Amino acid sequence: VAGCCHGELDKIYETLALAERRGPGRIDLLLCCGDFQAVRNEADLRCMAVPPKYRHMQTFYRYYSGEKKAPVLTIFIGGNHEASNHLQELPYGGWVAPNIYYLGLAGVVKYRGVRIGGISGIFKSHDYRKGHFECPPYNAATVRSIYHVRNIEVYKLKQLKQPMDIFLSHDWPRSIYHYGNKKQLLKTKSFFRQEVENNTLGSPAASELLEHLKPTYWFSAHLHVKFAALMQHQTMDKGQSTKATKFLALDKCLPHRDFLQVIEVEHDPSAPDYLEYDAEWLTVLRATDDLINVTERLWNMPENNGLHTRWDYSATKEAINEVLEKLNHDLKVPNNFSITAACYDPSKPQTQMQLVHRISPQTTEFCAQLGITDINVRLQKAKEDQHLCGDYEGQDDTEGNDSGEDPSEYNTDTSALSSINPDEIMLDEEEEYDDSIVSAHSDTNTPSVEPSCDQASDFSASFSDIRILPSSMTVSSDDTSGSPVCKEGNSGDPVDLGDGKDLTTVPLKRLSDEHEPEQRKKIKRRNQAIYAAVDDNDTA
């Protein structure tokens, strides 16, 4: 599992090779938790919502062109720093390069019998209830709003009933920090303190999914820090066995940072070693096809309130069988990658490459097979009919409202918050952590259980290194035992690292060199400082 990739594919695969040499065997699968940056050319680079000085081609284009091939099957979700035009071509997922698969706006697949789901983007309340209205060429607002999570994707995932093994999100589920070593988290990232204390850090939509799906593992990135937690879920029925989710967030890909973790997951040895579609997810996609909205209009998902003729879109056995028949009972994801855009050529820069809203043949094939409509086809028709999309490319300045729409009916002002993450690329004053109020139309107030001391004391070993990896990848010394809810117990018991040392004797280290700012200064947007860790320019 990798945290924020930021286009550093070569370095990630090199680190994986090192892990294989030091470990007992081959790594089968790589999961990337966003900010993947599948940049094919200069036009893609302009669609990344980062200031110009952070627009670097990196190494993905070599895998897209075929110059290199990913040495391990790679699955990723989108974050908030992506080549959004590229990923928009694959709203239901697809191959961005041979052996590298994008899960889509939301998606579920299977590998070796392990069920892997994910949702792309980050949560912003003012865009949550809008449709997927953005399309290239983006303007200064839509280049950012396009990666904001929408309620339709959360609604579709909440129709799933079958157990989930692994789930990926870019931003953290809100409240998850209460189930791990909160003390150590705030020691490492002290500028999160106020949001953690106010319980406003992270995504309420992801929390909703965490409570509904109850996956065995949940992996995230975005906040550029390694953090493990164990959440014990409540059971509504006394006869049910309690479920627990092992949460792990990872850092960004930089030297001496905790950006990678190798984990052994139980799987079915007889299951195929290729990527498969998930029948239940395909059935939900087919059922909810008519709910797709490609306008900026705010809307609510159907619910059992007397206003909707249908509110349950979960998959029945009959509907699943219909989908299986449409696919001839073959759930294998076809290896149908094709180059759809010019690839970057270092010897022939194309700085004025035109942005085009493309229809991907992969998506066309998928939609035809399943009997649904490509969101991009609907967008193009809407653009022709009503000119709904932006008609000019995003500018480098970041003046104006973050989302470009009328003021939201939901309060997203967090001017009272003093914290800021200097390790994150900031676009404007509200960009990263600005949503303290949850939409009244989103059921995010689900019950949860504070972790017990017994859970916390045993969990520090859960994400310790299965293989003997470089020291920068080892788990922190007490990933959960420092939580304030634990006043007693055996949280100090040593955990064997395999080299004669135990976790209680390993000194804690800072994951980055940032320090808490003395105070947050008010800065005009046009002169907004870019907060980045000093080691961003370090070389390996």
Coordinates of C-alpha atoms in Angstrom, one line a residue:
V1 CA 0.0 0.0 0.0
A2 CA 1.4 3.4 -1.0
G3 CA 0.3 6.9 0.2
C4 CA 0.4 9.9 -2.0
C5 CA 2.4 9.0 -5.1
H6 CA 2.7 12.4 -6.7
G7 CA 3.9 10.8 -10.0
E8 CA 6.9 9.1 -8.4
L9 CA 6.2 5.7 -10.0
D10 CA 9.9 4.8 -10.6
K11 CA 10.7 5.4 -6.9
I12 CA 7.8 3.4 -5.7
Y13 CA 8.5 0.4 -7.8
E14 CA 12.2 0.6 -6.9
T15 CA 11.2 0.5 -3.2
L16 CA 8.9 -2.4 -3.9
A17 CA 11.8 -4.3 -5.5
L18 CA 13.9 -3.6 -2.4
A19 CA 11.1 -4.9 -0.2
E20 CA 11.0 -8.1 -2.3
R21 CA 14.7 -8.7 -2.0
R22 CA 14.6 -8.3 1.8
G23 CA 11.4 -10.2 2.3
P24 CA 10.2 -13.8 1.9
G25 CA 8.5 -13.5 -1.5
R26 CA 7.0 -11.6 -4.4
I27 CA 4.6 -8.7 -3.9
D28 CA 1.4 -9.4 -5.8
L29 CA -0.5 -6.1 -5.8
L30 CA 0.1 -2.4 -5.2
L31 CA -2.7 -0.2 -3.9
C32 CA -2.2 3.6 -4.2
C33 CA -4.3 6.0 -2.2
G34 CA -4.5 9.0 -4.5
D35 CA -2.5 11.9 -5.9
F36 CA -1.3 9.3 -8.4
Q37 CA -0.8 11.9 -11.2
A38 CA -1.3 9.9 -14.3
V39 CA 0.1 12.7 -16.5
R40 CA 0.5 11.7 -20.2
N41 CA 1.5 15.1 -21.7
E42 CA 1.7 18.8 -21.2
A43 CA -2.1 19.2 -21.6
D44 CA -2.7 16.8 -18.7
L45 CA -0.2 18.8 -16.6
R46 CA -2.3 21.9 -17.0
C47 CA -5.3 20.0 -15.6
M48 CA -3.6 19.4 -12.3
A49 CA -4.9 21.7 -9.6
V50 CA -1.4 22.8 -8.3
P51 CA 0.5 26.0 -8.7
P52 CA 2.7 26.1 -11.8
K53 CA 5.9 25.5 -9.8
Y54 CA 4.6 22.1 -8.8
R55 CA 3.7 21.0 -12.3
H56 CA 6.3 18.3 -13.1
M57 CA 6.0 15.6 -15.7
Q58 CA 7.5 12.9 -13.4
T59 CA 7.6 9.3 -14.7
F60 CA 4.1 8.1 -15.4
Y61 CA 4.3 8.9 -19.1
R62 CA 6.9 6.2 -19.6
Y63 CA 4.4 3.6 -18.4
Y64 CA 1.7 5.1 -20.6
S65 CA 3.9 5.0 -23.7
G66 CA 5.0 1.4 -23.2
E67 CA 8.7 2.4 -22.6
K68 CA 8.2 0.8 -19.1
K69 CA 5.7 -1.6 -17.7
A70 CA 4.5 -1.7 -14.1
P71 CA 6.3 -4.7 -12.5
V72 CA 3.3 -5.4 -10.2
L73 CA -0.4 -5.0 -10.8
T74 CA -1.3 -1.5 -9.5
I75 CA -4.7 -0.2 -8.5
F76 CA -5.3 3.4 -7.5
I77 CA -7.9 6.0 -6.7
G78 CA -7.9 9.7 -7.5
G79 CA -6.9 12.4 -5.0
N80 CA -7.0 16.2 -5.2
H81 CA -3.8 16.6 -7.3
E82 CA -4.5 14.6 -10.5
A83 CA -4.5 14.9 -14.3
S84 CA -8.3 15.3 -14.0
N85 CA -9.0 15.2 -17.7
H86 CA -7.3 11.8 -18.0
L87 CA -9.2 10.3 -15.2
Q88 CA -12.4 11.8 -16.4
E89 CA -12.2 9.6 -19.4
L90 CA -12.7 6.6 -17.1
P91 CA -15.5 7.4 -14.7
Y92 CA -16.3 3.7 -14.1
G93 CA -12.6 2.8 -14.0
G94 CA -10.1 1.4 -16.5
W95 CA -6.5 0.9 -17.4
V96 CA -4.4 4.1 -17.6
A97 CA -1.4 2.1 -18.6
P98 CA -0.6 -1.6 -18.9
N99 CA -0.9 -3.2 -15.5
I100 CA -2.1 0.1 -13.9
Y101 CA -5.8 0.2 -13.1
Y102 CA -7.9 3.2 -12.0
L103 CA -11.0 2.4 -9.8
G104 CA -13.0 5.3 -11.2
L105 CA -15.1 7.9 -9.4
A106 CA -16.0 5.0 -7.2
G107 CA -15.6 1.3 -7.8
V108 CA -15.2 -2.3 -6.6
V109 CA -13.0 -5.0 -8.1
K110 CA -11.7 -8.4 -7.0
Y111 CA -8.2 -9.8 -7.0
R112 CA -7.4 -13.4 -5.8
G113 CA -10.9 -13.3 -4.2
V114 CA -10.1 -10.1 -2.2
R115 CA -12.8 -7.5 -2.6
I116 CA -11.3 -4.0 -3.1
G117 CA -13.4 -0.9 -3.2
G118 CA -12.6 2.8 -3.3
I119 CA -13.8 6.4 -3.8
S120 CA -11.8 9.1 -5.6
G121 CA -11.4 12.8 -4.6
I122 CA -11.8 14.7 -1.4
F123 CA -14.9 16.0 0.4
K124 CA -16.2 19.6 0.1
S125 CA -19.7 20.2 1.3
H126 CA -20.5 23.0 -1.2
D127 CA -20.0 20.6 -4.1
Y128 CA -21.2 17.3 -2.5
R129 CA -24.8 17.5 -3.7
K130 CA -24.0 18.6 -7.3
G131 CA -23.8 16.5 -10.4
H132 CA -20.7 15.6 -12.4
F133 CA -20.9 18.8 -14.5
E134 CA -17.2 19.6 -15.1
C135 CA -15.5 18.8 -18.4
P136 CA -12.4 20.0 -20.3
P137 CA -11.3 22.7 -20.9
Y138 CA -11.7 23.5 -17.2
N139 CA -11.9 27.0 -15.7
A140 CA -10.3 28.2 -12.5
A141 CA -13.2 26.8 -10.5
T142 CA -14.0 23.5 -12.2
V143 CA -10.3 22.4 -12.3
R144 CA -10.8 22.0 -8.5
S145 CA -14.4 21.1 -8.1
I146 CA -14.0 18.1 -10.4
Y147 CA -12.2 16.2 -7.8
H148 CA -14.7 16.9 -5.0
V149 CA -16.7 13.8 -3.9
R150 CA -20.4 13.7 -5.0
N151 CA -23.3 12.2 -3.1
I152 CA -24.2 9.9 -5.9
E153 CA -20.9 8.0 -5.5
V154 CA -21.4 7.6 -1.8
Y155 CA -25.1 6.5 -2.4
K156 CA -24.0 3.8 -4.9
L157 CA -21.4 2.4 -2.5
K158 CA -24.0 2.4 0.3
Q159 CA -26.2 0.0 -1.7
L160 CA -23.6 -2.7 -1.3
K161 CA -24.5 -5.5 1.1
Q162 CA -21.7 -8.1 0.6
P163 CA -18.6 -7.9 2.9
M164 CA -15.8 -5.6 1.8
D165 CA -12.2 -6.6 2.4
I166 CA -10.3 -3.4 1.5
F167 CA -11.4 0.1 0.9
L168 CA -9.4 3.1 -0.3
S169 CA -10.1 6.8 0.2
H170 CA -7.8 9.8 -0.3
D171 CA -8.9 11.8 2.6
W172 CA -9.4 10.2 6.0
P173 CA -12.8 9.3 7.4
R174 CA -13.7 11.9 9.9
S175 CA -13.3 10.7 13.6
I176 CA -10.9 7.9 12.7
Y177 CA -8.1 9.7 14.6
H178 CA -10.0 8.9 17.9
Y179 CA -9.3 5.2 17.4
G180 CA -5.5 5.4 17.2
N181 CA -2.6 7.1 18.9
K182 CA -4.0 10.6 18.8
K183 CA -1.3 11.8 21.1
Q184 CA 1.5 10.7 18.7
L185 CA -0.4 12.1 15.7
L186 CA -0.7 15.5 17.3
K187 CA 2.9 15.4 18.3
T188 CA 3.9 14.8 14.7
K189 CA 1.3 17.1 13.1
S190 CA 0.6 19.6 15.8
F191 CA -1.3 21.9 13.4
F192 CA -4.2 19.3 13.2
R193 CA -5.0 19.8 16.9
Q194 CA -7.9 22.1 16.6
E195 CA -9.6 20.1 13.9
V196 CA -9.1 16.9 15.8
E197 CA -10.4 18.4 19.0
N198 CA -13.4 19.9 17.1
N199 CA -13.8 16.6 15.2
T200 CA -13.8 18.5 11.8
L201 CA -10.7 16.9 10.3
G202 CA -11.4 14.4 7.4
S203 CA -14.4 13.4 5.3
P204 CA -17.9 12.9 6.8
A205 CA -18.8 11.1 3.6
A206 CA -16.0 8.6 4.2
S207 CA -17.1 8.1 7.8
E208 CA -20.6 7.3 6.5
L209 CA -19.1 4.7 4.2
L210 CA -16.8 3.3 6.9
E211 CA -19.8 2.7 9.2
H212 CA -21.9 1.1 6.4
L213 CA -19.2 -1.0 4.7
K214 CA -17.2 -2.0 7.8
P215 CA -14.3 -3.2 5.6
T216 CA -11.5 -5.3 7.1
Y217 CA -8.9 -2.7 6.0
W218 CA -9.2 0.9 5.1
F219 CA -6.3 2.8 3.6
S220 CA -5.9 6.5 3.1
A221 CA -3.3 9.2 2.4
H222 CA -3.7 13.0 1.9
L223 CA -2.5 14.3 5.3
H224 CA 1.1 13.2 4.7
V225 CA 1.6 11.2 7.9
K226 CA 1.6 7.6 8.8
F227 CA -1.2 6.7 11.3
A228 CA -2.8 3.4 12.3
A229 CA -6.1 2.9 14.1
L230 CA -8.5 0.1 15.0
M231 CA -12.2 0.8 14.9
Q232 CA -14.6 -1.6 16.5
H233 CA -18.1 -1.3 14.9
Q234 CA -21.3 -1.5 16.8
T235 CA -23.7 -4.4 16.0
M236 CA -27.4 -3.8 15.7
D237 CA -28.2 -7.4 16.3
K238 CA -27.0 -9.1 19.5
G239 CA -26.5 -12.4 17.6
Q240 CA -24.0 -10.8 15.1
S241 CA -20.3 -11.0 15.6
T242 CA -18.6 -7.6 16.0
K243 CA -16.6 -6.3 13.0
A244 CA -13.4 -4.2 13.2
T245 CA -11.7 -2.1 10.6
K246 CA -7.9 -1.8 10.6
F247 CA -7.2 1.8 9.3
L248 CA -3.8 2.8 7.9
A249 CA -2.9 6.2 6.5
L250 CA 0.5 6.7 4.8
D251 CA 2.8 9.6 3.9
K252 CA 3.8 10.9 0.5
C253 CA 6.6 9.4 -1.6
L254 CA 9.8 11.1 -0.4
P255 CA 13.1 10.0 1.1
H256 CA 12.9 9.0 4.8
R257 CA 9.1 9.1 4.8
D258 CA 6.6 6.4 5.7
F259 CA 5.0 6.1 2.3
L260 CA 4.9 2.4 1.9
Q261 CA 3.6 -0.6 3.9
V262 CA 3.7 -4.3 2.9
I263 CA 0.8 -6.3 4.3
E264 CA -0.2 -9.9 3.9
V265 CA -4.0 -10.3 3.3
E266 CA -5.9 -13.5 3.5
H267 CA -7.1 -14.6 0.0
D268 CA -8.5 -17.5 -1.9
P269 CA -5.6 -19.4 -3.4
S270 CA -7.9 -20.9 -6.0
A271 CA -9.2 -17.5 -7.2
P272 CA -7.9 -16.0 -10.4
D273 CA -4.7 -14.0 -10.3
Y274 CA -6.1 -11.4 -12.6
L275 CA -8.4 -8.4 -12.0
E276 CA -12.1 -9.2 -11.9
Y277 CA -15.2 -7.0 -11.9
D278 CA -17.5 -7.3 -8.9
A279 CA -20.9 -8.5 -9.8
E280 CA -22.8 -6.7 -7.0
W281 CA -21.1 -3.4 -7.9
L282 CA -21.9 -3.8 -11.6
T283 CA -25.5 -4.5 -10.7
V284 CA -25.7 -1.3 -8.6
L285 CA -24.1 0.7 -11.4
R286 CA -26.8 -0.6 -13.8
A287 CA -29.6 0.1 -11.4
T288 CA -28.5 3.7 -10.6
D289 CA -27.8 4.7 -14.2
D290 CA -30.8 6.9 -14.4
L291 CA -29.8 8.8 -11.3
I292 CA -26.7 10.3 -12.9
N293 CA -26.8 14.2 -12.9
V294 CA -24.5 16.2 -15.1
T295 CA -25.6 19.7 -13.9
E296 CA -24.6 22.0 -11.1
R297 CA -28.1 21.6 -9.6
L298 CA -28.0 20.6 -6.0
W299 CA -30.0 17.4 -5.4
N300 CA -30.6 14.7 -2.8
M301 CA -30.4 11.0 -3.2
P302 CA -33.7 9.0 -3.1
E303 CA -34.7 7.9 0.4
N304 CA -37.7 6.3 2.2
N305 CA -39.4 9.6 3.0
G306 CA -42.6 9.3 0.9
L307 CA -41.1 11.5 -1.9
H308 CA -39.5 8.8 -4.0
T309 CA -41.1 5.8 -5.7
R310 CA -37.8 3.9 -5.4
W311 CA -35.0 4.4 -2.8
D312 CA -33.5 0.9 -2.5
Y313 CA -31.0 0.2 -5.4
S314 CA -29.3 -2.7 -3.7
A315 CA -28.6 -5.8 -5.9
T316 CA -31.1 -8.7 -5.9
K317 CA -30.1 -12.2 -6.9
E318 CA -32.2 -11.8 -10.1
A319 CA -30.5 -8.5 -11.0
I320 CA -27.0 -10.0 -10.4
N321 CA -27.9 -12.9 -12.6
E322 CA -29.0 -10.5 -15.4
V323 CA -25.6 -8.7 -15.2
L324 CA -23.8 -12.0 -15.3
E325 CA -25.7 -13.1 -18.4
K326 CA -24.8 -9.7 -20.1
L327 CA -21.1 -10.5 -19.4
N328 CA -21.5 -14.1 -20.4
H329 CA -20.5 -15.0 -16.8
D330 CA -17.0 -13.7 -17.5
L331 CA -16.0 -11.1 -14.9
K332 CA -12.4 -10.8 -16.0
V333 CA -11.5 -7.2 -16.6
P334 CA -10.3 -7.1 -20.2
N335 CA -6.8 -5.9 -21.0
N336 CA -8.1 -3.4 -23.4
F337 CA -5.8 -0.4 -22.7
S338 CA -5.1 1.8 -25.7
I339 CA -3.3 5.1 -26.1
T340 CA -5.9 7.8 -26.5
A341 CA -3.7 11.0 -26.3
A342 CA -0.2 12.0 -27.4
C343 CA 2.5 11.0 -25.1
Y344 CA 5.1 13.4 -23.7
D345 CA 8.3 13.5 -25.7
P346 CA 11.2 15.2 -23.8
S347 CA 12.9 16.0 -27.1
K348 CA 9.8 17.8 -28.5
P349 CA 7.9 19.8 -25.9
Q350 CA 4.3 20.7 -26.8
T351 CA 3.5 23.5 -24.4
Q352 CA 0.4 24.6 -26.4
M353 CA -1.2 21.2 -26.7
Q354 CA -4.9 21.6 -26.9
L355 CA -7.3 20.2 -24.2
V356 CA -9.9 17.8 -25.6
H357 CA -12.9 16.2 -23.9
R358 CA -12.4 12.6 -25.0
I359 CA -14.6 9.6 -25.0
S360 CA -12.5 6.6 -24.0
P361 CA -13.0 3.4 -26.0
Q362 CA -12.6 1.5 -22.7
T363 CA -15.6 3.3 -21.2
T364 CA -17.6 2.9 -24.4
E365 CA -17.0 -0.8 -24.3
F366 CA -17.8 -1.1 -20.7
C367 CA -21.0 0.9 -20.9
A368 CA -22.2 -1.0 -24.0
Q369 CA -21.6 -4.4 -22.3
L370 CA -23.4 -3.3 -19.1
G371 CA -26.2 -1.3 -20.8
I372 CA -25.5 2.1 -19.2
T373 CA -24.6 5.5 -20.5
D374 CA -21.1 7.1 -20.3
I375 CA -21.2 10.2 -18.1
N376 CA -19.0 11.9 -20.7
V377 CA -21.5 11.3 -23.5
R378 CA -24.2 12.9 -21.3
L379 CA -21.9 15.8 -20.6
Q380 CA -21.1 16.4 -24.3
K381 CA -24.8 16.4 -25.1
A382 CA -25.5 18.8 -22.2
K383 CA -22.7 21.0 -23.4
E384 CA -24.2 21.1 -26.9
D385 CA -27.7 21.7 -25.6
Q386 CA -27.2 24.1 -22.8
H387 CA -23.5 25.1 -22.7
L388 CA -23.1 23.9 -19.1
C389 CA -19.4 23.3 -19.1
G390 CA -16.7 26.0 -18.6
D391 CA -15.4 27.5 -21.8
Y392 CA -12.0 28.5 -20.8
E393 CA -9.0 26.9 -19.2
G394 CA -8.0 27.3 -15.6
Q395 CA -5.8 30.3 -14.9
D396 CA -2.8 30.2 -12.6
D397 CA -4.3 32.8 -10.3
T398 CA -6.7 31.5 -7.6
E399 CA -8.9 34.6 -7.1
G400 CA -12.6 34.1 -6.8
N401 CA -14.8 31.6 -5.1
D402 CA -13.3 28.1 -4.6
S403 CA -16.1 26.4 -6.4
G404 CA -17.5 29.2 -8.6
E405 CA -21.1 28.8 -7.5
D406 CA -23.5 30.9 -5.4
P407 CA -22.8 30.8 -1.7
S408 CA -23.6 27.4 -0.3
E409 CA -26.6 27.1 2.1
Y410 CA -24.2 25.2 4.4
N411 CA -21.6 27.0 6.5
T412 CA -18.1 26.1 5.4
D413 CA -16.3 29.0 7.1
T414 CA -13.5 27.8 9.3
S415 CA -11.9 31.2 9.8
A416 CA -11.7 30.4 13.5
L417 CA -9.4 27.4 12.8
S418 CA -5.8 28.2 13.2
S419 CA -4.2 25.1 11.8
I420 CA -2.7 24.5 8.4
N421 CA -0.7 21.7 7.0
P422 CA 2.6 23.1 5.7
D423 CA 3.2 19.7 4.1
E424 CA 0.3 20.1 1.7
I425 CA 0.2 22.1 -1.5
M426 CA -2.3 24.9 -0.9
L427 CA -4.3 26.5 -3.6
D428 CA -6.1 29.1 -1.5
E429 CA -7.1 29.8 2.1
E430 CA -10.0 27.4 2.2
E431 CA -8.7 24.7 0.0
E432 CA -7.8 21.7 2.2
Y433 CA -9.7 21.7 5.5
D434 CA -12.6 24.1 5.2
D435 CA -15.8 22.0 5.9
S436 CA -16.8 22.1 9.5
I437 CA -20.5 21.6 8.9
V438 CA -21.9 18.4 7.5
S439 CA -24.7 18.5 4.9
A440 CA -28.0 18.0 6.6
H441 CA -28.9 15.7 3.7
S442 CA -26.0 13.3 4.5
D443 CA -26.5 10.7 7.2
T444 CA -23.1 11.1 8.8
N445 CA -24.1 10.9 12.5
T446 CA -23.8 7.1 12.6
P447 CA -23.0 5.5 16.0
S448 CA -19.5 4.3 16.7
V449 CA -17.6 2.9 19.6
E450 CA -14.5 4.3 21.3
P451 CA -11.6 1.8 21.1
S452 CA -11.0 -0.2 24.2
C453 CA -7.7 -0.5 25.9
D454 CA -7.4 -4.1 24.9
Q455 CA -7.9 -3.2 21.2
A456 CA -5.3 -0.5 21.4
S457 CA -2.7 -2.5 23.2
D458 CA -2.7 -5.3 20.7
F459 CA -3.0 -3.2 17.5
S460 CA 0.5 -1.8 17.4
A461 CA 1.6 -5.1 15.9
S462 CA -1.2 -5.1 13.2
F463 CA 0.7 -2.9 10.8
S464 CA 4.2 -3.8 11.8
D465 CA 6.4 -4.9 9.0
I466 CA 5.6 -8.4 7.7
R467 CA 8.8 -8.2 5.7
I468 CA 12.0 -6.6 6.9
L469 CA 11.8 -3.2 5.3
P470 CA 14.0 -0.1 5.5
S471 CA 13.7 1.6 8.8
S472 CA 11.8 4.6 7.3
M473 CA 8.9 2.2 6.6
T474 CA 8.5 0.7 10.1
V475 CA 5.4 1.4 12.2
S476 CA 5.7 4.1 14.9
S477 CA 6.4 2.7 18.4
D478 CA 2.9 2.7 19.8
D479 CA 0.5 3.3 17.0
T480 CA -2.6 3.3 19.2
S481 CA -1.5 2.9 22.8
G482 CA -1.2 6.7 23.4
S483 CA -4.9 7.3 22.9
P484 CA -6.4 9.2 25.9
V485 CA -9.1 6.6 26.3
C486 CA -6.5 4.1 27.5
K487 CA -5.6 4.7 31.1
E488 CA -4.4 1.2 31.9
G489 CA -3.6 -2.2 30.4
N490 CA -0.6 -3.7 28.7
S491 CA -0.1 -1.1 26.0
G492 CA 3.6 -1.1 26.8
D493 CA 4.2 -4.7 25.9
P494 CA 7.1 -5.1 23.5
V495 CA 6.4 -6.0 19.9
D496 CA 9.1 -8.0 18.1
L497 CA 10.5 -6.3 14.9
G498 CA 12.4 -9.4 13.9
D499 CA 15.8 -7.9 14.4
G500 CA 16.1 -8.2 18.2
K501 CA 14.6 -4.8 18.9
D502 CA 11.1 -4.2 20.1
L503 CA 8.8 -1.3 19.4
T504 CA 9.0 0.1 22.9
T505 CA 12.7 0.7 22.5
V506 CA 12.6 2.2 19.0
P507 CA 12.8 6.0 19.3
L508 CA 10.1 8.0 17.8
K509 CA 11.0 10.1 14.8
R510 CA 9.3 13.1 13.1
L511 CA 7.9 12.3 9.7
S512 CA 8.7 15.7 8.4
D513 CA 10.6 18.8 9.3
E514 CA 7.6 21.2 9.6
H515 CA 6.9 23.1 12.8
E516 CA 3.7 24.5 14.1
P517 CA 3.3 28.1 12.9
E518 CA 3.1 30.6 15.8
Q519 CA -0.1 32.0 14.3
R520 CA -2.0 31.9 11.1
K521 CA -1.5 35.0 9.0
K522 CA -4.3 36.4 6.9
I523 CA -2.9 36.4 3.3
K524 CA -4.6 37.8 0.3
R525 CA -5.4 35.0 -2.2
R526 CA -3.5 36.5 -5.0
N527 CA -0.4 36.5 -2.7
Q528 CA -1.1 33.2 -1.0
A529 CA 2.1 31.5 0.1
I530 CA 2.6 27.9 -0.9
Y531 CA 3.2 25.8 2.1
A532 CA 5.5 22.9 1.4
A533 CA 7.9 20.9 3.5
V534 CA 11.6 21.8 3.1
D535 CA 12.4 18.3 2.0
D536 CA 10.1 18.5 -1.0
N537 CA 13.1 19.2 -3.2
D538 CA 15.3 16.5 -1.6
T539 CA 16.7 13.9 -3.8
A540 CA 16.7 10.2 -2.9

